[in-house]
Tab-separated table of C-alpha atoms and ligand atoms in Angstrom:
chain	number	residue	atom	x	y	z
A	1	MET	CA	101.899	82.793	68.253
A	2	VAL	CA	102.640	79.990	70.742
A	3	LEU	CA	102.396	76.447	69.404
A	4	PRO	CA	102.805	74.036	72.299
A	5	GLY	CA	104.577	70.668	71.809
A	6	TRP	CA	103.616	68.061	69.286
A	7	GLY	CA	100.669	69.886	67.873
A	8	GLY	CA	102.905	72.831	67.011
A	9	SER	CA	105.448	70.791	65.079
A	10	VAL	CA	102.693	69.066	63.086
A	11	LEU	CA	101.307	72.437	62.235
A	12	LEU	CA	104.742	73.696	61.187
A	13	MET	CA	105.262	70.610	58.987
A	14	CYS	CA	101.920	71.174	57.327
A	15	MET	CA	102.805	74.797	56.742
A	16	SER	CA	106.168	73.907	55.205
A	17	PHE	CA	104.573	71.325	52.888
A	18	ALA	CA	102.084	73.916	51.874
A	19	LEU	CA	104.897	76.402	51.170
A	20	ASP	CA	106.809	73.738	49.180
A	21	GLY	CA	103.672	73.144	47.188
A	22	LEU	CA	103.360	76.843	46.539
A	23	ALA	CA	107.025	76.950	45.511
A	24	SER	CA	106.615	74.170	42.947
A	25	LEU	CA	103.466	75.790	41.664
A	26	SER	CA	105.338	79.058	41.278
A	27	GLY	CA	107.956	77.249	39.141
A	28	ASP	CA	110.789	76.266	41.487
A	29	LEU	CA	112.290	72.778	40.983
A	30	PRO	CA	112.258	70.396	43.958
A	31	PRO	CA	115.657	70.039	45.688
A	32	PRO	CA	117.684	66.799	45.476
A	33	GLU	CA	116.753	64.080	47.963
A	34	ASN	CA	118.549	61.810	50.410
A	35	LEU	CA	121.780	63.758	50.401
A	36	SER	CA	124.616	61.826	52.097
A	37	LEU	CA	128.281	62.619	52.777
A	38	SER	CA	131.276	60.442	53.636
A	39	TRP	CA	135.072	60.584	53.819
A	40	ASP	CA	136.917	58.463	51.306
A	41	SER	CA	140.131	58.039	53.244
A	42	SER	CA	142.013	55.915	50.716
A	43	VAL	CA	142.340	58.901	48.399
A	44	LEU	CA	141.515	61.638	50.913
A	45	SER	CA	138.353	63.069	49.436
A	46	LEU	CA	134.781	63.850	50.307
A	47	ARG	CA	132.013	61.809	48.684
A	48	VAL	CA	128.608	63.343	48.060
A	49	ASN	CA	125.623	61.194	47.003
A	50	TRP	CA	121.987	62.147	46.395
A	51	ARG	CA	118.829	61.076	44.599
A	52	GLU	CA	116.899	62.733	41.859
A	53	PRO	CA	113.867	64.446	43.363
A	54	VAL	CA	110.518	62.775	42.748
A	55	GLY	CA	107.973	64.589	40.705
A	56	LEU	CA	110.170	65.872	37.888
A	57	GLY	CA	108.292	65.605	34.616
A	58	THR	CA	109.681	63.126	32.073
A	59	ASP	CA	110.526	65.981	29.755
A	60	CYS	CA	112.386	67.911	32.456
A	61	LYS	CA	116.163	67.585	32.417
A	62	VAL	CA	118.122	68.908	35.383
A	63	ASN	CA	121.643	69.122	36.722
A	64	TYR	CA	122.972	69.978	40.168
A	65	THR	CA	125.158	72.563	41.860
A	66	ILE	CA	127.324	71.358	44.758
A	67	ALA	CA	128.648	74.083	47.034
A	68	ILE	CA	131.393	73.299	49.573
A	69	TYR	CA	131.426	75.428	52.712
A	70	ASN	CA	134.374	75.064	55.094
A	71	GLU	CA	132.160	75.745	58.057
A	72	GLN	CA	131.371	73.953	61.247
A	73	LYS	CA	127.651	74.490	61.007
A	74	CYS	CA	124.920	74.078	58.432
A	75	PRO	CA	123.335	76.164	57.010
A	76	PRO	CA	126.492	78.180	56.335
A	77	ARG	CA	126.822	81.782	57.356
A	78	SER	CA	128.915	83.008	54.436
A	79	ASN	CA	129.152	82.514	50.690
A	80	THR	CA	131.588	80.172	49.003
A	81	SER	CA	133.406	80.259	45.690
A	82	GLU	CA	133.821	76.497	45.766
A	83	LYS	CA	130.912	75.489	43.501
A	84	HIS	CA	130.677	72.643	41.027
A	85	ARG	CA	128.077	71.558	38.469
A	86	THR	CA	127.256	67.993	37.512
A	87	ASP	CA	124.435	66.081	35.851
A	88	ARG	CA	125.297	62.877	37.725
A	89	LEU	CA	124.078	61.841	41.174
A	90	ASN	CA	127.401	61.821	42.987
A	91	PHE	CA	130.389	64.030	43.393
A	92	GLU	CA	133.921	63.605	44.742
A	93	HIS	CA	135.790	66.542	46.193
A	94	SER	CA	139.522	66.366	46.959
A	95	ILE	CA	140.480	67.767	50.321
A	96	SER	CA	143.761	68.273	52.135
A	97	LYS	CA	142.529	67.181	55.531
A	98	GLU	CA	139.405	65.782	57.062
A	99	ASP	CA	137.780	68.798	58.610
A	100	GLU	CA	134.348	70.124	59.503
A	101	ILE	CA	132.436	70.582	56.286
A	102	CYS	CA	129.032	71.691	55.085
A	103	VAL	CA	127.722	70.843	51.633
A	104	GLY	CA	124.895	72.566	49.848
A	105	ILE	CA	123.131	71.215	46.771
A	106	THR	CA	120.642	72.691	44.322
A	107	THR	CA	118.614	71.297	41.432
A	108	ASN	CA	119.026	73.390	38.294
A	109	PRO	CA	116.845	73.316	35.192
A	110	MET	CA	118.841	72.174	32.165
A	111	ASP	CA	116.011	71.579	29.747
A	112	CYS	CA	112.869	72.215	31.706
A	113	GLU	CA	110.317	74.771	30.641
A	114	ASN	CA	109.561	77.696	32.946
A	115	LYS	CA	111.251	76.163	35.952
A	116	LYS	CA	113.687	77.866	38.244
A	117	ALA	CA	116.495	76.418	40.386
A	118	SER	CA	115.437	74.748	43.626
A	119	LYS	CA	116.318	76.083	47.030
A	120	GLU	CA	119.611	74.824	48.413
A	121	VAL	CA	119.603	71.878	50.816
A	122	TYR	CA	122.502	71.276	53.227
A	123	LYS	CA	124.315	68.471	54.970
A	124	HIS	CA	127.062	68.643	57.539
A	125	LEU	CA	129.924	66.158	58.074
A	126	SER	CA	132.193	65.965	61.114
A	127	PRO	CA	135.806	64.906	60.803
A	128	PRO	CA	136.912	61.579	62.297
A	129	ARG	CA	138.103	61.788	65.884
A	130	ALA	CA	141.414	63.651	65.988
A	131	LEU	CA	144.646	62.231	67.409
A	132	VAL	CA	146.515	65.366	66.395
A	133	LYS	CA	145.742	68.896	65.266
A	134	ASN	CA	147.635	71.728	63.542
A	135	PHE	CA	149.350	69.341	61.149
A	136	ASN	CA	151.831	71.418	59.166
A	137	CYS	CA	154.824	70.738	56.924
A	138	VAL	CA	157.740	72.874	55.783
A	139	TYR	CA	159.807	71.983	52.730
A	140	TYR	CA	163.061	73.757	53.468
A	141	ALA	CA	165.746	71.922	51.477
A	142	ASN	CA	166.028	69.641	48.463
A	143	GLU	CA	164.057	66.427	49.182
A	144	THR	CA	163.753	67.440	52.835
A	145	MET	CA	160.646	68.295	54.804
A	146	ASN	CA	159.665	68.613	58.448
A	147	CYS	CA	156.089	67.900	59.460
A	148	THR	CA	154.848	68.812	62.897
A	149	TRP	CA	151.593	68.533	64.826
A	150	THR	CA	150.075	69.058	68.238
A	151	VAL	CA	149.068	65.931	70.102
A	152	VAL	CA	145.437	66.135	71.231
A	153	LYS	CA	145.759	63.339	73.784
A	154	SER	CA	148.824	61.269	74.632
A	155	THR	CA	148.823	58.318	72.216
A	156	PRO	CA	151.810	56.034	72.892
A	157	ASP	CA	151.358	53.929	69.746
A	158	LEU	CA	151.000	56.945	67.415
A	159	GLN	CA	152.643	56.407	64.026
A	160	LEU	CA	153.062	58.447	60.852
A	161	PHE	CA	153.006	56.976	57.353
A	162	TYR	CA	153.312	58.761	54.045
A	163	ARG	CA	153.355	58.270	50.326
A	164	GLU	CA	153.883	60.547	47.392
A	165	GLU	CA	150.763	61.509	45.497
A	166	GLN	CA	147.247	60.330	46.263
A	167	ASN	CA	147.741	57.063	44.411
A	168	ASN	CA	146.233	54.502	46.759
A	169	LYS	CA	148.179	51.655	45.165
A	170	ALA	CA	151.499	53.099	46.296
A	171	ILE	CA	152.664	51.611	49.588
A	172	LEU	CA	152.750	53.705	52.725
A	173	LYS	CA	156.230	54.366	54.103
A	174	HIS	CA	157.137	54.678	57.767
A	175	CYS	CA	158.430	57.898	59.232
A	176	MET	CA	162.121	57.181	59.866
A	177	SER	CA	162.983	60.094	62.133
A	178	TYR	CA	160.451	61.383	64.636
A	179	ILE	CA	160.710	64.762	66.297
A	180	THR	CA	159.789	64.239	69.934
A	181	TYR	CA	158.852	66.304	72.941
A	182	GLY	CA	159.339	64.297	76.113
A	183	ASN	CA	157.960	60.874	75.223
A	184	MET	CA	155.452	62.281	72.730
A	185	LYS	CA	155.920	62.231	68.979
A	186	THR	CA	155.266	65.774	67.772
A	187	GLY	CA	156.729	65.664	64.285
A	188	CYS	CA	158.672	63.854	61.616
A	189	HIS	CA	161.815	64.815	59.749
A	190	LEU	CA	161.507	63.445	56.208
A	191	HIS	CA	164.332	63.036	53.769
A	192	ASP	CA	163.264	61.082	50.711
A	193	LYS	CA	164.088	61.089	47.005
A	194	GLY	CA	160.370	61.127	46.253
A	195	LEU	CA	159.855	64.456	47.978
A	196	THR	CA	160.386	66.719	45.019
A	197	PHE	CA	159.093	70.163	44.281
A	198	GLN	CA	155.460	70.413	43.105
A	199	LYS	CA	154.376	67.024	44.385
A	200	ASN	CA	151.615	66.118	46.780
A	201	VAL	CA	152.351	63.991	49.796
A	202	TYR	CA	149.667	61.978	51.540
A	203	PHE	CA	149.979	61.304	55.274
A	204	VAL	CA	148.245	58.965	57.685
A	205	ILE	CA	148.594	59.217	61.434
A	206	ASN	CA	147.114	56.312	63.339
A	207	GLY	CA	146.985	55.186	66.918
A	208	THR	CA	144.649	53.899	69.602
A	209	GLY	CA	142.428	56.464	71.246
A	210	GLU	CA	139.788	55.380	73.783
A	211	ASN	CA	140.135	51.695	72.815
A	212	GLN	CA	139.488	52.540	69.213
A	213	LEU	CA	141.836	52.639	66.241
A	214	ILE	CA	141.865	56.169	64.850
A	215	ASN	CA	143.223	57.328	61.511
A	216	ASN	CA	143.849	60.975	60.685
A	217	ARG	CA	144.688	61.895	57.108
A	218	PHE	CA	146.358	64.877	55.541
A	219	MET	CA	147.513	65.927	52.123
A	220	VAL	CA	150.372	68.360	51.644
A	221	ASP	CA	151.230	70.156	48.422
A	222	ILE	CA	155.002	70.625	48.601
A	223	SER	CA	154.915	73.751	46.437
A	224	GLU	CA	152.646	75.387	49.016
A	225	SER	CA	154.793	74.374	51.973
A	226	VAL	CA	158.038	76.004	50.939
A	227	LYS	CA	160.114	77.666	53.613
A	228	ILE	CA	163.150	79.654	52.604
A	229	LEU	CA	165.766	79.934	55.295
A	230	LYS	CA	167.292	83.286	56.151
A	231	PRO	CA	169.636	84.233	53.263
A	232	LYS	CA	173.014	85.957	53.307
A	233	VAL	CA	173.999	88.946	51.205
A	234	SER	CA	177.388	89.800	49.742
A	235	ILE	CA	178.570	93.180	48.466
A	236	THR	CA	181.340	93.667	45.937
A	237	GLN	CA	182.532	96.725	44.077
A	238	GLU	CA	182.617	96.475	40.303
A	239	GLY	CA	184.004	99.647	38.818
A	240	GLU	CA	181.667	102.503	39.657
A	241	ARG	CA	178.907	100.231	40.885
A	242	LEU	CA	178.163	98.006	43.824
A	243	HIS	CA	176.969	94.482	43.256
A	244	PHE	CA	174.576	93.021	45.835
A	245	GLN	CA	174.075	89.287	45.753
A	246	THR	CA	171.917	86.911	47.778
A	247	ILE	CA	173.172	83.524	48.811
A	248	THR	CA	170.352	81.101	49.487
A	249	SER	CA	169.694	77.390	49.160
A	250	ASN	CA	168.744	76.552	45.580
A	251	PHE	CA	166.145	73.841	45.929
A	252	ILE	CA	163.426	75.948	44.305
A	253	PRO	CA	163.372	76.590	40.518
A	254	SER	CA	164.910	80.029	40.004
A	255	HIS	CA	161.895	81.383	38.074
A	256	CYS	CA	159.820	80.989	41.239
A	257	LEU	CA	161.960	83.360	43.243
A	258	LYS	CA	162.168	87.105	43.695
A	259	TYR	CA	164.762	89.020	45.671
A	260	LYS	CA	164.427	92.204	47.659
A	261	TYR	CA	167.243	94.401	48.919
A	262	PHE	CA	166.788	96.935	51.674
A	263	TYR	CA	169.785	99.201	51.797
A	264	SER	CA	170.822	102.526	53.168
A	265	ARG	CA	173.549	104.766	51.804
A	266	CYS	CA	174.698	107.633	53.962
A	267	LYS	CA	171.732	106.760	56.202
A	268	LYS	CA	169.231	107.192	53.346
A	269	GLU	CA	166.952	104.168	53.025
A	270	SER	CA	166.311	102.575	49.625
A	271	GLU	CA	164.780	99.424	48.256
A	272	GLU	CA	165.610	97.387	45.151
A	273	GLU	CA	163.789	94.413	43.742
A	274	ALA	CA	165.211	91.736	41.485
A	275	GLN	CA	163.167	89.185	39.581
A	276	GLU	CA	164.755	85.755	39.097
A	277	MET	CA	168.251	87.223	39.164
A	278	SER	CA	169.622	86.998	42.654
A	279	SER	CA	171.679	90.165	42.245
A	280	VAL	CA	171.366	93.897	41.585
A	281	TYR	CA	173.753	96.684	40.743
A	282	VAL	CA	173.566	100.154	42.250
A	283	GLU	CA	175.618	103.304	41.684
A	284	TYR	CA	178.445	103.489	44.202
A	285	ASP	CA	178.854	106.758	46.056
A	286	THR	CA	182.367	106.365	47.476
A	287	GLY	CA	181.659	108.876	50.212
A	288	CYS	CA	178.946	106.662	51.708
A	289	ARG	CA	178.692	103.687	53.964
A	290	TYR	CA	176.243	101.096	52.623
A	291	THR	CA	174.174	98.824	54.854
A	292	VAL	CA	172.460	96.049	52.910
A	293	ARG	CA	169.905	93.394	53.899
A	294	GLY	CA	168.352	90.853	51.559
A	295	GLN	CA	165.155	88.856	51.397
A	296	VAL	CA	164.044	85.984	49.165
A	297	ILE	CA	160.415	85.736	48.103
A	298	TYR	CA	158.813	82.609	46.733
A	299	SER	CA	156.279	83.960	44.271
A	300	SER	CA	152.728	82.707	44.091
A	301	LEU	CA	153.242	81.881	40.397
A	302	CYS	CA	154.743	78.523	41.328
A	303	GLY	CA	151.805	76.829	42.989
A	304	GLY	CA	151.505	78.636	46.276
A	305	LYS	CA	148.287	80.460	47.150
A	306	GLN	CA	150.317	83.439	48.291
A	307	GLU	CA	153.863	84.691	48.335
A	308	ILE	CA	156.160	83.160	50.933
A	309	GLU	CA	158.858	85.447	52.270
A	310	SER	CA	162.105	84.417	53.902
A	311	ASP	CA	163.358	86.181	56.981
A	312	ILE	CA	165.402	89.276	56.185
A	313	SER	CA	169.143	88.617	56.218
A	314	GLU	CA	171.627	90.035	58.686
A	315	PRO	CA	173.050	93.375	57.486
A	316	GLU	CA	176.258	93.587	55.478
A	317	TYR	CA	178.310	96.781	55.305
A	318	PHE	CA	180.463	98.406	52.639
A	319	GLY	CA	182.531	101.632	52.580
A	320	GLU	CA	182.648	104.478	55.069
A	321	ASP	CA	180.670	107.684	55.359
A	322	GLY	CA	182.505	110.808	54.152
A	323	ASP	CA	182.824	113.459	56.952
A	324	PRO	CA	181.115	116.823	56.438
A	325	ASN	CA	183.550	118.399	58.996
A	326	LEU	CA	186.540	117.072	57.109
A	327	PRO	CA	188.171	120.509	56.200
A	328	PHE	CA	187.885	121.632	59.813
A	329	LYS	CA	189.387	118.385	61.107
A	330	VAL	CA	192.203	118.580	58.543
A	331	ALA	CA	192.964	122.127	59.694
A	332	MET	CA	192.941	120.920	63.293
A	333	ILE	CA	195.567	118.295	62.464
A	334	ILE	CA	197.680	120.190	59.907
A	335	THR	CA	198.103	123.413	61.924
A	336	PRO	CA	199.849	121.828	64.938
A	337	VAL	CA	202.011	119.773	62.597
A	338	MET	CA	203.077	122.851	60.708
A	339	VAL	CA	203.768	124.748	63.899
A	340	CYS	CA	205.836	121.840	65.112
A	341	CYS	CA	207.828	121.682	61.885
A	342	SER	CA	208.592	125.404	61.979
A	343	LEU	CA	209.761	125.038	65.552
A	344	ILE	CA	212.115	122.206	64.640
A	345	VAL	CA	213.529	124.182	61.727
A	346	ALA	CA	214.005	127.158	63.977
A	347	ILE	CA	215.827	125.095	66.598
A	348	VAL	CA	218.125	123.484	64.056
A	349	LEU	CA	218.982	126.821	62.493
A	350	PHE	CA	219.538	128.316	65.874
A	351	ARG	CA	221.987	125.563	66.840
A	352	ARG	CA	223.913	125.966	63.582
A	353	ASN	CA	224.382	129.661	64.006
A	354	LYS	CA	224.507	129.831	67.724
A	355	ASP	CA	227.985	131.406	67.716
A	356	ILE	CA	226.843	134.201	65.563
A	357	ILE	CA	223.590	134.931	67.274
A	358	LEU	CA	225.011	134.684	70.778
A	359	PRO	CA	228.701	135.624	70.469
A	360	LYS	CA	231.276	134.091	72.926
A	361	ILE	CA	231.719	136.160	76.015
A	362	PRO	CA	235.382	136.528	76.969
A	363	GLU	CA	236.363	134.277	79.864
A	364	PRO	CA	236.250	136.220	83.081
A	365	SER	CA	239.507	134.585	84.277
A	366	MET	CA	241.286	136.139	81.336
A	367	PHE	CA	239.724	139.420	82.107
A	368	PHE	CA	240.828	139.335	85.701
A	369	LYS	CA	244.310	138.025	84.781
A	370	ASP	CA	244.513	140.950	82.506
A	371	MET	CA	243.443	143.176	85.283
A	372	LEU	CA	245.910	141.590	87.726
A	373	ASN	CA	248.709	141.649	85.222
A	374	SER	CA	248.173	145.227	84.730
A	375	THR	CA	248.156	145.834	88.491
A	376	THR	CA	251.295	143.931	89.410
A	377	ASP	CA	253.572	145.683	87.117
A	378	GLY	CA	251.150	148.347	86.215
A	379	LEU	CA	250.419	149.890	89.604
A	380	SER	CA	253.719	151.618	89.586
A	381	LYS	CA	253.289	152.113	85.913
A	382	SER	CA	249.829	153.470	86.334
A	383	LEU	CA	250.935	155.503	89.135
A	384	GLY	CA	253.785	156.496	87.126
A	385	GLY	CA	251.561	157.266	84.198
A	386	GLY	CA	252.012	153.763	82.674
A	387	LYS	CA	249.782	151.696	80.381
A	388	LEU	CA	246.026	151.777	80.661
A	389	TYR	CA	243.850	148.590	80.728
A	390	VAL	CA	243.400	147.273	77.324
A	391	PRO	CA	240.628	144.682	77.134
A	392	VAL	CA	241.117	141.493	75.216
A	393	LYS	CA	240.279	142.073	71.648
A	394	GLU	CA	236.732	141.075	70.802
A	395	ILE	CA	236.224	138.607	68.028
A	396	VAL	CA	233.964	140.189	65.529
A	397	ALA	CA	232.025	137.988	63.211
A	398	SER	CA	232.497	138.663	59.603
A	399	GLY	CA	230.784	137.358	56.510
A	400	VAL	CA	227.903	135.748	58.372
A	401	ASN	CA	224.605	135.146	56.683
A	402	VAL	CA	221.664	135.108	59.021
A	403	GLU	CA	219.532	133.832	56.207
A	404	PRO	CA	220.338	130.144	55.857
A	405	LYS	CA	221.416	128.759	52.517
A	406	SER	CA	218.465	127.139	50.785
A	407	ALA	CA	220.463	123.966	50.235
A	408	LEU	CA	220.711	123.558	53.963
A	409	LEU	CA	217.101	124.249	54.578
A	410	HIS	CA	215.649	121.780	52.117
A	411	PRO	CA	216.203	118.403	53.757
A	412	ASN	CA	214.767	119.590	57.050
A	413	HIS	CA	211.790	121.066	55.396
A	414	GLU	CA	210.932	117.913	53.531
A	415	SER	CA	211.141	115.712	56.576
A	416	CYS	CA	208.532	117.874	58.226
A	417	ILE	CA	205.918	117.552	55.562
B	501	LIG	C1	115.246	58.558	50.418
B	501	LIG	O1	115.341	57.665	51.508
B	501	LIG	C2	114.128	57.232	52.037
B	501	LIG	C3	114.354	56.376	53.256
B	501	LIG	O2	115.693	56.125	53.491
B	501	LIG	C4	113.352	56.463	50.960
B	501	LIG	O3	112.127	56.092	51.460
B	501	LIG	C5	113.178	57.368	49.762
B	501	LIG	O4	112.574	56.657	48.736
B	501	LIG	C6	114.482	57.889	49.283
B	501	LIG	N1	114.295	58.840	48.201
B	501	LIG	C7	114.692	58.633	46.969
B	501	LIG	C8	114.392	59.695	45.964
B	501	LIG	O5	115.281	57.595	46.638
B	502	LIG	C1	126.477	84.801	47.347
B	502	LIG	O1	126.937	84.967	46.015
B	502	LIG	C2	125.895	85.055	45.065
B	502	LIG	C3	126.513	85.128	43.678
B	502	LIG	O2	127.881	84.987	43.713
B	502	LIG	C4	125.031	86.273	45.377
B	502	LIG	O3	123.970	86.353	44.453
B	502	LIG	C5	124.505	86.162	46.785
B	502	LIG	O4	123.776	87.322	47.136
B	502	LIG	C6	125.618	85.968	47.770
B	502	LIG	N1	125.063	85.735	49.089
B	502	LIG	C7	125.534	86.268	50.195
B	502	LIG	C8	124.883	85.890	51.474
B	502	LIG	O5	126.496	87.015	50.183
B	503	LIG	C1	123.858	72.441	33.777
B	503	LIG	O1	122.803	73.179	33.157
B	503	LIG	C2	123.115	74.490	32.746
B	503	LIG	C3	121.861	75.164	32.200
B	503	LIG	O2	121.399	74.503	31.058
B	503	LIG	C4	124.231	74.451	31.726
B	503	LIG	O3	124.598	75.774	31.375
B	503	LIG	C5	125.445	73.717	32.314
B	503	LIG	O4	126.459	73.599	31.340
B	503	LIG	C6	125.055	72.346	32.820
B	503	LIG	N1	126.177	71.783	33.483
B	503	LIG	C7	126.469	70.470	33.446
B	503	LIG	C8	127.702	70.034	34.141
B	503	LIG	O5	125.749	69.687	32.882
B	504	LIG	C1	163.806	70.062	60.781
B	504	LIG	O1	164.032	69.024	61.707
B	504	LIG	C2	165.382	68.786	61.994
B	504	LIG	C3	165.458	67.571	62.909
B	504	LIG	O2	164.714	67.769	64.071
B	504	LIG	C4	165.996	70.033	62.618
B	504	LIG	O3	167.363	69.828	62.857
B	504	LIG	C5	165.820	71.188	61.653
B	504	LIG	O4	166.302	72.385	62.238
B	504	LIG	C6	164.388	71.365	61.290
B	504	LIG	N1	164.307	72.428	60.286
B	504	LIG	C7	163.289	73.279	60.145
B	504	LIG	C8	163.397	74.301	59.100
B	504	LIG	O5	162.310	73.197	60.856
B	505	LIG	C1	148.606	51.999	61.756
B	505	LIG	O1	148.668	51.636	60.390
B	505	LIG	C2	149.687	50.698	60.081
B	505	LIG	C3	149.719	50.529	58.581
B	505	LIG	O2	148.440	50.563	58.023
B	505	LIG	C4	149.435	49.402	60.830
B	505	LIG	O3	150.479	48.481	60.540
B	505	LIG	C5	149.387	49.690	62.318
B	505	LIG	O4	149.042	48.515	63.030
B	505	LIG	C6	148.373	50.766	62.618
B	505	LIG	N1	148.467	51.147	64.028
B	505	LIG	C7	147.532	50.861	64.908
B	505	LIG	C8	147.744	51.333	66.297
B	505	LIG	O5	146.553	50.237	64.607
B	506	LIG	C1	168.029	67.567	44.519
B	506	LIG	O1	168.746	66.395	44.838
B	506	LIG	C2	168.802	65.469	43.773
B	506	LIG	C3	169.515	64.228	44.258
B	506	LIG	O2	170.207	64.412	45.422
B	506	LIG	C4	169.521	66.097	42.587
B	506	LIG	O3	169.505	65.197	41.496
B	506	LIG	C5	168.818	67.382	42.198
B	506	LIG	O4	169.518	68.018	41.176
B	506	LIG	C6	168.705	68.296	43.383
B	506	LIG	N1	167.930	69.453	43.000
B	506	LIG	C7	168.348	70.692	43.251
B	506	LIG	C8	167.450	71.763	42.796
B	506	LIG	O5	169.400	70.923	43.821
């Protein structure tokens, strides 16, 4: 069906009125009227106003359901769990930043015979013009927080103000220490006694954009912005056990923290978890080298929507791996040592008893003198049947023990072992 121009839209309007009529006849309540949305920047919330629909009977009591969709377009594409009921004609919804939003509202029968809830009507609200985007804070030490953002367009007069809690009577404080990139302000380092755990902080960034003063507002829940810096682990031996401990900054209540240990012993990976206590004990296998890393986890029990994990620490080491080839290696070392010792003993013994083992050979000079002596006077004698050559008498060892006395052997032996 083609409905050209003006005529078509009139026809469509008639059809929709007719359908509405049918709906009310079939028992549906009319939806709320004149729905309007606005940002309340003094307390950072969304204001929703509407009117009671005309045509409710005097004996028909209704209330309303307000659904908040964090979507850029109306009608929304997905469901929301953010639904509220009220019997008044306005509603205020706290937000953490001014963002694209779509609100849906329905009339519900409270005390109204045979009537069913109306269809949902929607309204969309754009955020104010943005000076910055990606506004984000990290609370990483006691009373200390860094907030950073991305500048949308260079704004030389950009300033950041903050106050604790939403309370619009509290005065706004100046950022005292900007984080800059070139000549642009891209963040603020905050150190303030008021910045304590589980508090909300309200921020305003203002500046001139396109000849217009712009304000951007943000709310930060400190307990959801926790950042735990990379911890350190220590390992100590206590008797038969090893004690792993995590050293981390203690600006978060201890009941909010969990600790995880990733460790390997003899290259076998294990994991231990500790609740609240920053330390664990494990059995110590002395033949193993332990490699331990720790991690701190901020549990979601303390305000955060989800757990926040620190980076995993650098590894710490304890002990040394036992060697499966140890007996072989010992043999490889001991055998040469023993051979060497035996050699030394042998040499010493040999030197002691050298005379016995290798007896002195008679000096040849003596031998020849003997010979000559015998010739000078002996030639005639020999010729004349004189004396025969009598060799020098050999010295014969007597009473020699080849086996060394044990008393002698002992000191040498000990020095070898
Ligand atoms: C809604 O607004 C229109 C015009 O702004 C007005 O005529 C109408 O009466 C309003 N509806 C209710 C229920 O107040
Ligand atoms: C949204 O949720 C309601 C109840 O929680 C359910 O009846 C409805 O079908 C859901 N709609 C969509 C589009 O998922
Ligand atoms: C709205 O009406 C329903 C149905 O009678 C009731 O259960 C609910 O408590 C009411 N809510 C408010 C806020 O009045
Ligand atoms: C916070 O900002 C200060 C100052 O610029 C910087 O020294 C520090 O490293 C920052 N810390 C974190 C966790 O971002
Ligand atoms: C930003 O707000 C502060 C405090 O409200 C004000 O003093 C300052 O003039 C504002 N900056 C601009 C550019 O308007
Ligand atoms: C934080 O600092 C304040 C003052 O410097 C001190 O009173 C408080 O005990 C500190 N909190 C922690 C958890 O260290």
